[in-house]
Short mmCIF file of C-alpha atoms in Angstrom, two decimals:
data_model
loop_
_atom_site.label_atom_id
_atom_site.label_comp_id
_atom_site.label_asym_id
_atom_site.label_seq_id
_atom_site.Cartn_x
_atom_site.Cartn_y
_atom_site.Cartn_z
CA MET C 366 -11.33 10.38 20.08
CA SER C 367 -7.83 9.82 18.90
CA GLY C 368 -5.91 12.69 17.34
CA THR C 369 -2.83 12.60 15.15
CA VAL C 370 0.59 13.22 16.65
CA ILE C 371 2.88 15.07 14.24
CA VAL C 372 6.51 15.97 14.88
CA VAL C 373 8.05 18.98 13.12
CA THR C 374 11.74 18.27 12.66
CA SER C 375 14.72 19.11 10.44
CA GLY C 376 18.06 17.96 11.81
CA LYS C 377 19.68 21.28 11.05
CA GLY C 378 19.03 24.26 13.26
CA GLY C 379 17.70 27.60 12.13
CA VAL C 380 15.63 26.39 9.18
CA GLY C 381 12.34 27.48 10.72
CA LYS C 382 11.05 24.49 12.67
CA THR C 383 9.55 26.52 15.48
CA THR C 384 7.98 29.03 13.09
CA ALA C 385 6.54 26.16 11.05
CA ALA C 386 5.20 24.33 14.11
CA ALA C 387 3.58 27.49 15.49
CA ASN C 388 1.99 28.50 12.20
CA ILE C 389 0.81 25.07 11.14
CA GLY C 390 -0.69 24.59 14.61
CA ALA C 391 -2.34 28.01 14.52
CA ALA C 392 -3.64 27.57 10.96
CA LEU C 393 -5.10 24.15 11.76
CA ALA C 394 -6.77 25.49 14.90
CA MET C 395 -8.21 28.44 12.93
CA MET C 396 -9.84 25.92 10.58
CA GLY C 397 -11.69 24.26 13.45
CA PRO C 398 -9.80 21.25 14.83
CA SER C 399 -8.36 21.38 18.33
CA VAL C 400 -4.57 21.55 18.41
CA ALA C 401 -2.03 21.01 21.19
CA LEU C 402 1.47 22.28 20.48
CA ILE C 403 4.30 20.79 22.51
CA ASP C 404 7.66 22.53 22.74
CA ALA C 405 10.13 19.63 22.98
CA ASP C 406 13.14 21.94 22.88
CA ILE C 407 13.83 21.78 26.60
CA GLY C 408 16.37 24.36 27.70
CA LEU C 409 15.99 26.48 24.56
CA ARG C 410 12.29 27.14 24.51
CA ASN C 411 10.96 29.45 21.82
CA LEU C 412 7.52 28.29 20.84
CA ASP C 413 5.85 30.28 23.63
CA LEU C 414 7.62 33.41 22.38
CA VAL C 415 6.55 32.95 18.77
CA LEU C 416 2.97 32.49 19.95
CA GLY C 417 3.16 35.44 22.35
CA LEU C 418 2.42 33.31 25.40
CA GLU C 419 5.64 33.59 27.40
CA ASN C 420 4.13 35.56 30.25
CA ARG C 421 1.43 32.96 30.86
CA ILE C 422 3.67 29.99 31.61
CA VAL C 423 3.11 28.49 35.04
CA TYR C 424 3.92 24.80 34.53
CA ASP C 425 5.99 23.19 31.80
CA LEU C 426 6.67 19.84 30.14
CA VAL C 427 9.19 18.76 32.78
CA ASN C 428 6.72 19.59 35.56
CA VAL C 429 4.22 17.35 33.81
CA VAL C 430 6.51 14.34 33.43
CA GLU C 431 7.75 14.74 36.99
CA GLY C 432 4.17 14.68 38.23
CA VAL C 433 4.25 18.20 39.66
CA ALA C 434 1.35 19.30 37.49
CA ASP C 435 -1.37 17.63 35.47
CA VAL C 436 -0.90 18.05 31.71
CA ARG C 437 -4.23 19.87 31.36
CA LYS C 438 -3.18 22.32 34.02
CA ALA C 439 0.09 23.03 32.24
CA LEU C 440 -1.51 23.68 28.85
CA ILE C 441 -1.84 27.35 27.93
CA ARG C 442 -4.73 28.35 25.72
CA HIS C 443 -3.88 30.84 22.99
CA LYS C 444 -5.23 34.34 23.61
CA HIS C 445 -6.77 34.74 20.14
CA ILE C 446 -7.10 31.24 18.69
CA LYS C 447 -9.35 29.36 21.09
CA ASN C 448 -8.69 25.88 19.68
CA LEU C 449 -4.92 26.23 20.11
CA SER C 450 -3.10 25.19 23.28
CA LEU C 451 0.59 25.10 24.14
CA LEU C 452 2.56 22.83 26.44
CA PRO C 453 5.74 24.85 26.96
CA ALA C 454 9.26 23.49 27.47
CA ALA C 455 11.21 24.01 30.66
CA GLN C 456 13.90 26.63 30.24
CA SER C 457 16.06 25.83 33.27
CA ARG C 458 16.54 22.12 32.45
CA ASP C 459 17.99 20.17 29.53
CA LYS C 460 17.02 17.36 27.13
CA THR C 461 17.91 14.62 29.63
CA ALA C 462 15.16 15.75 32.01
CA VAL C 463 12.68 13.73 29.92
CA THR C 464 12.83 10.20 28.50
CA PRO C 465 11.21 9.02 25.24
CA GLU C 466 8.81 6.82 27.27
CA GLN C 467 7.66 9.80 29.36
CA MET C 468 7.23 11.86 26.22
CA LYS C 469 5.14 9.16 24.59
CA ALA C 470 2.93 9.00 27.68
CA VAL C 471 2.27 12.74 27.39
CA THR C 472 1.42 12.63 23.67
CA ASP C 473 -0.74 9.51 24.13
CA ASP C 474 -2.64 11.34 26.85
CA LEU C 475 -3.08 14.52 24.79
CA LYS C 476 -4.22 12.81 21.62
CA SER C 477 -7.27 11.53 23.49
CA SER C 478 -8.56 15.08 23.77
CA PHE C 479 -7.05 16.93 20.78
CA ASP C 480 -7.43 16.45 17.01
CA PHE C 481 -3.77 17.27 16.44
CA VAL C 482 -0.78 17.09 18.75
CA ILE C 483 2.16 18.90 17.14
CA LEU C 484 5.67 18.63 18.54
CA ASP C 485 8.37 21.21 17.92
CA CYS C 486 11.54 19.10 17.78
CA PRO C 487 14.94 20.51 18.78
CA ALA C 488 17.80 20.56 16.25
CA GLY C 489 20.18 17.63 16.23
CA ILE C 490 19.81 13.86 16.34
CA GLU C 491 20.42 13.25 20.03
CA GLN C 492 18.20 12.82 23.07
CA GLY C 493 15.96 15.79 22.31
CA PHE C 494 15.19 14.41 18.85
CA LYS C 495 14.56 10.93 20.25
CA ASN C 496 12.17 12.39 22.83
CA ALA C 497 10.27 14.40 20.26
CA ILE C 498 9.69 11.52 17.85
CA ALA C 499 8.84 8.93 20.53
CA GLY C 500 5.09 9.38 20.37
CA ALA C 501 4.83 10.75 16.83
CA GLU C 502 2.88 9.02 14.07
CA ARG C 503 3.75 11.42 11.29
CA ALA C 504 6.56 13.84 10.60
CA ILE C 505 6.88 17.16 8.87
CA ILE C 506 10.44 17.74 7.68
CA VAL C 507 11.40 21.38 7.36
CA THR C 508 14.30 22.28 5.10
CA THR C 509 15.61 25.34 3.31
CA PRO C 510 16.92 25.28 -0.26
CA GLU C 511 20.52 24.84 0.87
CA MET C 512 22.71 21.77 0.44
CA SER C 513 23.48 21.49 4.15
CA ALA C 514 19.83 21.66 5.22
CA VAL C 515 18.80 19.16 2.54
CA ARG C 516 21.57 16.78 3.63
CA ASP C 517 20.42 16.93 7.24
CA ALA C 518 16.80 16.47 6.21
CA ASP C 519 17.85 13.33 4.33
CA ARG C 520 19.59 12.02 7.43
CA ILE C 521 16.53 12.70 9.57
CA ILE C 522 14.17 10.95 7.15
CA GLY C 523 16.44 7.91 7.34
CA MET C 524 16.42 8.05 11.13
CA LEU C 525 12.62 8.15 11.31
CA GLU C 526 12.20 4.81 9.53
CA PRO C 527 13.38 2.59 12.43
CA HIS C 528 10.78 4.38 14.58
CA GLU C 529 8.10 3.44 12.09
CA ILE C 530 7.44 6.98 10.98
CA TYR C 531 7.14 6.59 7.22
CA ASP C 532 6.17 8.90 4.36
CA PRO C 533 7.12 12.18 5.98
CA TRP C 534 5.82 15.44 4.56
CA LEU C 535 8.29 18.03 3.37
CA ILE C 536 8.17 21.79 3.78
CA ILE C 537 10.69 23.84 1.85
CA ASN C 538 11.10 27.08 3.73
CA ARG C 539 12.54 30.45 2.71
CA ILE C 540 12.40 29.97 -1.04
CA ARG C 541 13.40 33.13 -2.91
CA PRO C 542 11.87 32.98 -6.39
CA ASP C 543 14.25 35.64 -7.73
CA MET C 544 17.31 33.61 -6.67
CA VAL C 545 15.82 30.38 -8.00
CA LYS C 546 15.20 32.12 -11.31
CA ARG C 547 18.87 33.11 -11.50
CA ARG C 548 19.80 29.50 -10.61
CA ASP C 549 21.55 30.81 -7.49
CA MET C 550 19.31 28.74 -5.25
CA LEU C 551 18.20 25.13 -5.32
CA ASP C 552 14.67 24.94 -6.62
CA VAL C 553 11.84 22.71 -5.44
CA ASP C 554 12.66 20.03 -8.01
CA ASP C 555 16.32 19.89 -6.94
CA VAL C 556 15.31 19.28 -3.34
CA LEU C 557 12.64 16.71 -4.19
CA GLU C 558 14.96 14.84 -6.53
CA GLN C 559 17.20 13.99 -3.61
CA LEU C 560 14.70 13.57 -0.80
CA LYS C 561 11.91 11.88 -2.76
CA VAL C 562 9.16 12.56 -0.22
CA ASP C 563 5.74 14.19 -0.46
CA LEU C 564 5.81 17.97 -0.68
CA LEU C 565 3.48 19.56 1.84
CA GLY C 566 4.30 23.16 1.10
CA VAL C 567 6.71 25.76 -0.17
CA ILE C 568 7.08 28.82 2.05
CA PRO C 569 8.47 31.97 0.43
CA ASP C 570 11.07 34.02 2.27
CA ASP C 571 8.99 36.76 3.85
CA GLU C 572 9.94 39.69 6.11
CA ALA C 573 6.50 39.43 7.68
CA ILE C 574 7.72 36.28 9.49
CA ILE C 575 10.35 38.23 11.40
CA VAL C 576 7.89 40.97 12.27
CA ALA C 577 5.29 38.43 13.38
CA THR C 578 7.80 36.44 15.46
CA ASN C 579 8.95 39.55 17.28
CA LYS C 580 5.36 40.55 17.99
CA GLY C 581 4.37 37.08 19.08
CA ILE C 582 1.57 36.85 16.54
CA PRO C 583 1.59 33.84 14.19
CA VAL C 584 2.02 35.01 10.60
CA VAL C 585 -0.99 32.93 9.51
CA MET C 586 -3.13 35.59 11.20
CA ASP C 587 -1.75 38.15 8.74
CA GLU C 588 -4.06 38.03 5.73
CA LYS C 589 -1.63 39.89 3.47
CA SER C 590 1.53 37.87 4.15
CA LYS C 591 2.62 35.41 1.45
CA ALA C 592 4.25 33.13 4.00
CA GLY C 593 1.07 33.25 6.08
CA ARG C 594 -0.95 32.17 3.09
CA ALA C 595 1.51 29.37 2.33
CA PHE C 596 1.18 28.06 5.91
CA ARG C 597 -2.62 28.21 5.67
CA ASP C 598 -2.34 26.14 2.48
CA VAL C 599 -0.15 23.64 4.36
CA ALA C 600 -2.80 23.28 7.06
CA ALA C 601 -5.48 22.76 4.43
CA ARG C 602 -3.39 20.00 2.82
CA ILE C 603 -2.98 18.27 6.19
CA MET C 604 -6.79 18.36 6.45
CA GLY C 605 -6.91 16.54 3.13
CA GLU C 606 -7.78 19.43 0.85
CA ASP C 607 -6.25 19.53 -2.60
CA VAL C 608 -4.56 22.94 -2.72
CA PRO C 609 -2.22 23.68 -5.65
CA MET C 610 1.36 24.70 -4.87
CA ALA C 611 0.95 28.39 -5.62
CA ALA C 612 3.92 30.04 -4.00
CA ALA C 613 6.58 28.26 -6.02
CA ALA C 614 5.09 28.98 -9.44
CA GLU C 615 3.73 32.40 -8.57
CA GLU C 616 6.63 34.55 -9.68
CA GLU C 617 7.42 32.64 -12.82
CA ASP C 618 6.33 34.66 -15.85
CA TRP C 619 5.54 33.24 -19.29
CA PHE C 620 9.03 34.02 -20.59
CA THR C 621 10.76 31.96 -17.88
CA ARG C 622 8.37 29.13 -18.46
CA ILE C 623 9.23 28.96 -22.14
CA ILE C 624 12.95 29.01 -21.35
CA ARG C 625 12.45 26.20 -18.85
CA TRP C 626 10.37 24.27 -21.32
CA PHE C 627 13.15 24.52 -23.91
CA ALA C 628 15.77 23.56 -21.36
CA ARG C 629 13.77 20.45 -20.45
CA ALA C 630 13.18 19.52 -24.07
CA ARG C 631 16.92 19.65 -24.70
CA GLY C 632 17.36 17.32 -21.75
CA MET D 1408 62.29 -0.43 2.96
CA LYS D 1409 59.04 -1.73 4.38
CA SER D 1410 59.21 -4.13 7.29
CA GLN D 1411 58.48 -7.76 6.50
CA GLU D 1412 57.03 -8.74 9.87
CA VAL D 1413 53.56 -7.65 8.82
CA ILE D 1414 52.35 -8.07 5.24
CA PHE D 1415 48.85 -7.45 3.92
CA VAL D 1416 47.93 -9.24 0.72
CA GLY D 1417 44.70 -8.50 -1.10
CA THR D 1418 43.52 -11.48 -3.14
CA ARG D 1419 40.37 -12.45 -4.93
CA SER D 1420 39.38 -14.59 -2.00
CA GLY D 1421 39.87 -11.82 0.52
CA LEU D 1422 42.48 -10.10 2.62
CA ARG D 1423 45.43 -12.10 3.92
CA LEU D 1424 47.72 -11.02 6.69
CA VAL D 1425 51.11 -12.71 6.80
CA LEU D 1426 52.83 -12.36 10.18
CA ASP D 1427 56.33 -13.31 11.21
CA ALA D 1428 55.64 -15.40 14.30
CA GLU D 1429 59.38 -15.50 15.19
CA GLU D 1430 59.17 -11.80 15.92
CA ASN D 1431 58.55 -10.58 19.47
CA ILE D 1432 54.75 -10.30 19.93
CA GLU D 1433 54.89 -6.78 21.38
CA ASN D 1434 56.96 -5.58 18.45
CA LEU D 1435 54.63 -7.34 16.04
CA LYS D 1436 51.57 -5.73 17.60
CA ARG D 1437 53.20 -2.33 17.38
CA VAL D 1438 53.98 -2.73 13.68
CA LEU D 1439 50.52 -4.11 12.95
CA GLU D 1440 48.94 -1.26 14.86
CA ARG D 1441 50.95 1.26 12.86
CA ARG D 1442 50.07 -0.32 9.53
CA LEU D 1443 46.37 -0.29 10.39
CA GLN D 1444 46.58 3.32 11.50
CA GLU D 1445 48.27 4.28 8.24
CA ALA D 1446 45.44 2.64 6.35
CA VAL D 1447 42.93 4.92 8.18
CA GLY D 1448 40.01 2.55 8.10
CA PHE D 1449 40.74 1.25 4.61
CA TYR D 1450 40.57 -2.35 5.82
CA SER D 1451 37.75 -1.70 8.26
CA GLY D 1452 35.02 -4.34 8.06
CA ALA D 1453 37.24 -6.79 6.19
CA ARG D 1454 37.63 -10.44 7.08
CA VAL D 1455 41.26 -11.39 7.37
CA THR D 1456 42.94 -14.74 7.01
CA VAL D 1457 46.05 -14.71 9.18
CA GLU D 1458 49.10 -16.75 8.25
CA THR D 1459 52.30 -17.38 10.13
CA ARG D 1460 54.48 -18.91 7.40
CA GLY D 1461 54.08 -22.31 8.97
CA ALA D 1462 55.12 -21.36 12.50
CA VAL D 1463 53.10 -22.87 15.33
CA VAL D 1464 51.71 -20.22 17.67
CA ALA D 1465 50.07 -20.22 21.08
CA PRO D 1466 46.35 -19.45 21.54
CA GLU D 1467 47.35 -16.35 23.54
CA TRP D 1468 49.33 -15.11 20.54
CA ILE D 1469 46.24 -15.56 18.37
CA GLU D 1470 44.13 -13.63 20.87
CA GLU D 1471 46.61 -10.75 20.93
CA VAL D 1472 46.47 -10.44 17.13
CA ARG D 1473 42.69 -10.80 17.10
CA SER D 1474 42.23 -7.96 19.58
CA VAL D 1475 44.45 -5.60 17.55
CA LEU D 1476 42.48 -6.44 14.39
CA ALA D 1477 39.13 -6.10 16.15
CA HIS D 1478 40.19 -2.72 17.50
CA HIS D 1479 40.44 -1.52 13.89
CA GLY D 1480 37.19 -3.14 12.79
CA LEU D 1481 38.67 -6.22 11.13
CA SER D 1482 37.48 -9.73 11.86
CA MET D 1483 39.68 -12.78 11.80
CA ASP D 1484 38.81 -15.74 9.61
CA GLU D 1485 39.10 -18.85 11.77
CA ARG D 1486 39.74 -21.17 8.85
CA GLY D 1487 43.09 -19.58 8.17
CA TRP D 1488 44.26 -20.70 11.57
CA ASP D 1489 43.51 -24.35 11.02
CA GLY D 1490 45.94 -24.36 8.16
CA ALA D 1491 48.66 -22.41 9.89
CA SER D 1492 48.71 -23.93 13.34
CA ALA D 1493 47.69 -27.54 12.74
CA GLY D 1494 49.57 -28.23 9.53
CA SER D 1495 52.79 -26.49 10.44
CA ALA D 1496 55.02 -29.06 8.79
CA ASP D 1497 53.49 -29.35 5.33
CA GLY D 1498 50.46 -27.07 4.74
CA GLY D 1499 51.90 -24.03 6.46
CA ALA D 1500 55.25 -24.31 4.79
CA SER D 1501 53.72 -24.48 1.35
CA ALA D 1502 51.74 -21.32 2.04
CA GLY D 1503 55.06 -19.68 2.81
CA ARG D 1504 56.53 -20.60 -0.55
CA GLU D 1505 53.48 -19.56 -2.55
CA PRO D 1506 52.13 -16.46 -0.92
CA GLU D 1507 49.58 -15.86 -3.67
CA ALA D 1508 47.83 -19.19 -3.21
CA PRO D 1509 44.75 -19.20 -1.00
CA PRO D 1510 45.46 -20.56 2.47
CA ASP D 1511 44.69 -24.20 3.20
CA GLY D 1512 41.10 -25.02 3.98
CA ALA D 1513 39.97 -21.62 2.82
CA GLY D 1514 40.44 -22.05 -0.89
CA GLN D 1515 37.61 -24.37 -1.80
CA ASP D 1516 34.52 -23.27 0.05
CA GLN D 1517 35.30 -19.58 0.36
CA SER D 1518 33.01 -17.95 -2.16
CA LEU D 1519 34.53 -15.57 -4.65
CA PRO D 1520 33.18 -12.05 -4.65
CA GLY D 1521 30.30 -12.33 -7.06
CA ALA D 1522 28.84 -15.51 -5.67
CA ASP D 1523 26.68 -13.74 -3.10
CA THR D 1524 24.62 -10.67 -3.78
CA VAL D 1525 22.48 -8.63 -1.44
CA LEU D 1526 19.52 -6.66 -2.73
CA ILE D 1527 18.61 -3.38 -1.02
CA ARG D 1528 15.10 -2.42 -2.01
CA ARG D 1529 15.17 1.18 -0.83
CA SER D 1530 17.25 4.31 -0.99
CA LEU D 1531 20.18 4.90 1.31
CA ARG D 1532 19.92 8.25 3.04
CA SER D 1533 22.64 10.38 4.61
CA GLY D 1534 24.26 8.55 7.51
CA GLN D 1535 23.16 5.09 6.39
CA SER D 1536 25.66 2.54 5.18
CA VAL D 1537 25.66 -0.98 3.82
CA SER D 1538 28.62 -3.27 3.65
CA PHE D 1539 28.60 -6.81 2.37
CA ASP D 1540 31.09 -9.55 1.60
CA GLY D 1541 29.83 -9.95 -1.97
CA ASN D 1542 27.93 -7.82 -4.48
CA ILE D 1543 25.42 -5.13 -3.57
CA VAL D 1544 22.45 -4.08 -5.69
CA VAL D 1545 20.52 -1.01 -4.56
CA MET D 1546 17.06 -0.42 -5.97
CA GLY D 1547 16.94 3.26 -5.17
CA ASP D 1548 19.33 6.15 -4.67
CA VAL D 1549 22.53 6.27 -2.68
CA ASN D 1550 22.37 9.79 -1.31
CA PRO D 1551 25.28 12.03 -0.33
CA GLY D 1552 26.53 11.16 3.14
CA SER D 1553 25.73 7.46 2.76
CA GLU D 1554 28.12 4.64 1.95
CA VAL D 1555 28.04 1.32 0.10
CA CYS D 1556 30.93 -1.05 0.64
CA ALA D 1557 31.13 -4.38 -1.19
CA ALA D 1558 33.76 -7.06 -1.62
CA GLY D 1559 32.45 -7.46 -5.16
CA ASP D 1560 30.49 -5.23 -7.51
CA ILE D 1561 28.04 -2.44 -6.74
CA VAL D 1562 25.01 -1.82 -8.93
CA VAL D 1563 22.71 1.10 -8.20
CA PHE D 1564 19.38 1.30 -9.97
CA GLY D 1565 19.09 4.97 -9.19
CA ALA D 1566 21.43 7.86 -8.54
CA LEU D 1567 24.71 7.11 -6.81
CA ARG D 1568 25.67 10.35 -5.04
CA GLY D 1569 27.34 9.02 -1.89
CA VAL D 1570 30.51 6.98 -1.38
CA ALA D 1571 30.87 3.63 -3.13
CA TYR D 1572 33.61 1.14 -2.35
CA ALA D 1573 33.76 -1.89 -4.61
CA GLY D 1574 36.33 -4.65 -4.32
CA ALA D 1575 36.81 -3.75 -0.68
CA ASN D 1576 38.85 -6.90 -0.09
CA GLY D 1577 41.26 -5.93 -2.81
CA SER D 1578 39.71 -7.42 -5.92
CA ALA D 1579 40.77 -5.16 -8.77
CA ASP D 1580 38.15 -6.40 -11.23
CA ALA D 1581 35.27 -5.05 -9.15
CA ARG D 1582 33.11 -2.41 -10.78
CA VAL D 1583 30.47 0.12 -9.94
CA ILE D 1584 27.45 0.69 -12.15
CA ALA D 1585 24.74 3.27 -11.59
CA LEU D 1586 21.91 4.75 -13.62
CA ARG D 1587 23.34 8.13 -12.58
CA LEU D 1588 26.92 7.84 -11.48
CA THR D 1589 27.77 11.04 -9.60
CA PRO D 1590 29.43 9.74 -6.43
CA THR D 1591 31.09 11.92 -3.81
CA GLN D 1592 33.91 9.41 -3.81
CA LEU D 1593 34.59 6.16 -5.58
CA ARG D 1594 36.92 3.42 -4.39
CA ILE D 1595 37.81 0.27 -6.22
CA ALA D 1596 40.27 -2.14 -4.56
CA ASP D 1597 43.07 0.15 -3.36
CA LYS D 1598 42.30 3.09 -5.66
CA ILE D 1599 40.37 6.16 -4.64
CA THR D 1600 38.90 8.87 -6.83
CA ARG D 1601 36.68 11.78 -5.93
CA SER D 1602 34.16 13.91 -7.76
CA PRO D 1603 35.59 16.91 -9.62
CA ASP D 1604 35.58 20.15 -7.63
CA ASP D 1605 34.13 22.12 -10.53
CA GLU D 1606 30.60 21.66 -11.65
CA VAL D 1607 30.37 19.06 -14.36
CA GLN D 1608 27.71 18.06 -16.80
CA ALA D 1609 25.55 15.37 -15.24
CA PRO D 1610 25.81 12.03 -17.04
CA SER D 1611 22.97 11.42 -19.43
CA GLY D 1612 22.76 7.69 -18.93
CA PRO D 1613 24.00 4.71 -16.93
CA GLU D 1614 27.74 4.55 -16.40
CA MET D 1615 30.27 2.05 -15.16
CA ALA D 1616 33.45 2.61 -13.20
CA TYR D 1617 36.25 0.06 -13.22
CA LEU D 1618 40.01 -0.20 -12.92
CA ARG D 1619 42.07 0.11 -16.09
CA ASP D 1620 45.86 0.18 -15.85
CA GLY D 1621 45.61 0.91 -12.16
CA ALA D 1622 43.31 3.92 -12.52
CA ILE D 1623 39.58 4.25 -12.04
CA VAL D 1624 37.89 5.04 -15.35
CA ILE D 1625 34.23 5.77 -16.01
CA GLU D 1626 32.51 4.84 -19.23
CA PRO D 1627 28.92 4.87 -20.41
CA TRP D 1628 27.27 1.57 -19.61
CA THR D 1629 26.08 -0.22 -22.71
CA THR D 1630 25.13 -3.80 -23.35
CA HIS D 1631 28.08 -3.96 -25.71
CA LEU D 1632 30.47 -3.15 -22.87
CA GLY D 1633 28.62 -5.66 -20.78
CA ALA D 1634 29.33 -8.32 -23.35
CA VAL D 1635 33.03 -7.40 -23.35
CA PHE D 1636 33.23 -7.74 -19.59
CA GLY D 1637 31.08 -10.82 -19.56
CA VAL D 1638 28.40 -9.41 -17.28
#
């Protein structure tokens, strides 16, 4: 079997890459496929924390590439989601501890036994980024509706092309419908107009994310959370299901729609 | 008063650098260095024809000048040297009298901006840049953080939101046309203009930027205008 290797990246820090990687991985695994998450953020590892697996780490990514441990020995199975495994980053090393070739060897190995291999890419465009994209076939770009995040996302999309990663998916994170309505925040159309890539999902700003992260429970396991639902929709779209973009339109009442319709008609 | 040892001349056929070869080479290099620093990358990427007002110079002298130019991202056009060093008696001297004429050997075959055009069939994203010694046509957007630099005209079949630099070798009749002309910064020949700091109404149709009376002006692009400018 040959799984798909997907890198979750953004350029800018703090837009929710790790949260997205953890929740997309968890949601996919909950649907049935086997998923291996790799934390490529060596030296600033977080993915284990978000998944609540920190206390189970014995071996890490650097141990694997240095031959200290076999990759299957280093993988940590999630305590609740049985199809989800994590290859944690080393905390005491830095990005230069791994080369892109070594990284590709690890992902090539893992995709022979997992349906999805998802990499959590560090912020920036340097070595850590180059490592994370080395073995990737597809990319999920995470951005927030801010000019700076959109600009960095644009840069990253351009940087993926020479590595033959085309047609990236876009996730717009932390949308606040009330602010969009007041035109205080870029809306989905504004972001897409510049980036011109396929929209994979819109994640509403949700306090439940912070609560879930602190507890180490992926928000997709919370049935009531809007963000959790949005991430489950994202996973379904990756699996090829046609799920409408609910979150973005959800809070738009009939009055706003008519106003928008008039605004469009006026051009 | 500006020193006369180092003179940059922007012409239709490109950038010319006139150097006083009688001057001490170290002094000359220092002045050239200073002029290039003042220009803060304005000439970067340009091809330069170097002239010595007919004076014959040593190969080492040429190398010294070339390294200073290369340090600032300029490349030296070899053909200029043939005229200046070989024909010191007649060809070089005439270039000295008529500084606006193209240098010997470079006039005929050197294509005017407009002869060559490169077609970019994709969008330029932040951090990407294209520069070409002719015209550039982009079939896509030029996003903020990206840069297009052409010796001739720039045409964008999409939204131009980044930096566009037309007439980079000094040609003042270069123009920039885009379906949506909202650049971060626009440069034509030696003029620079930037987007307004306040929010402005987005243009409703294609627009063209060109130099009029030494200032960059933007007008809606129509076929009528095209006829006026002979495009």
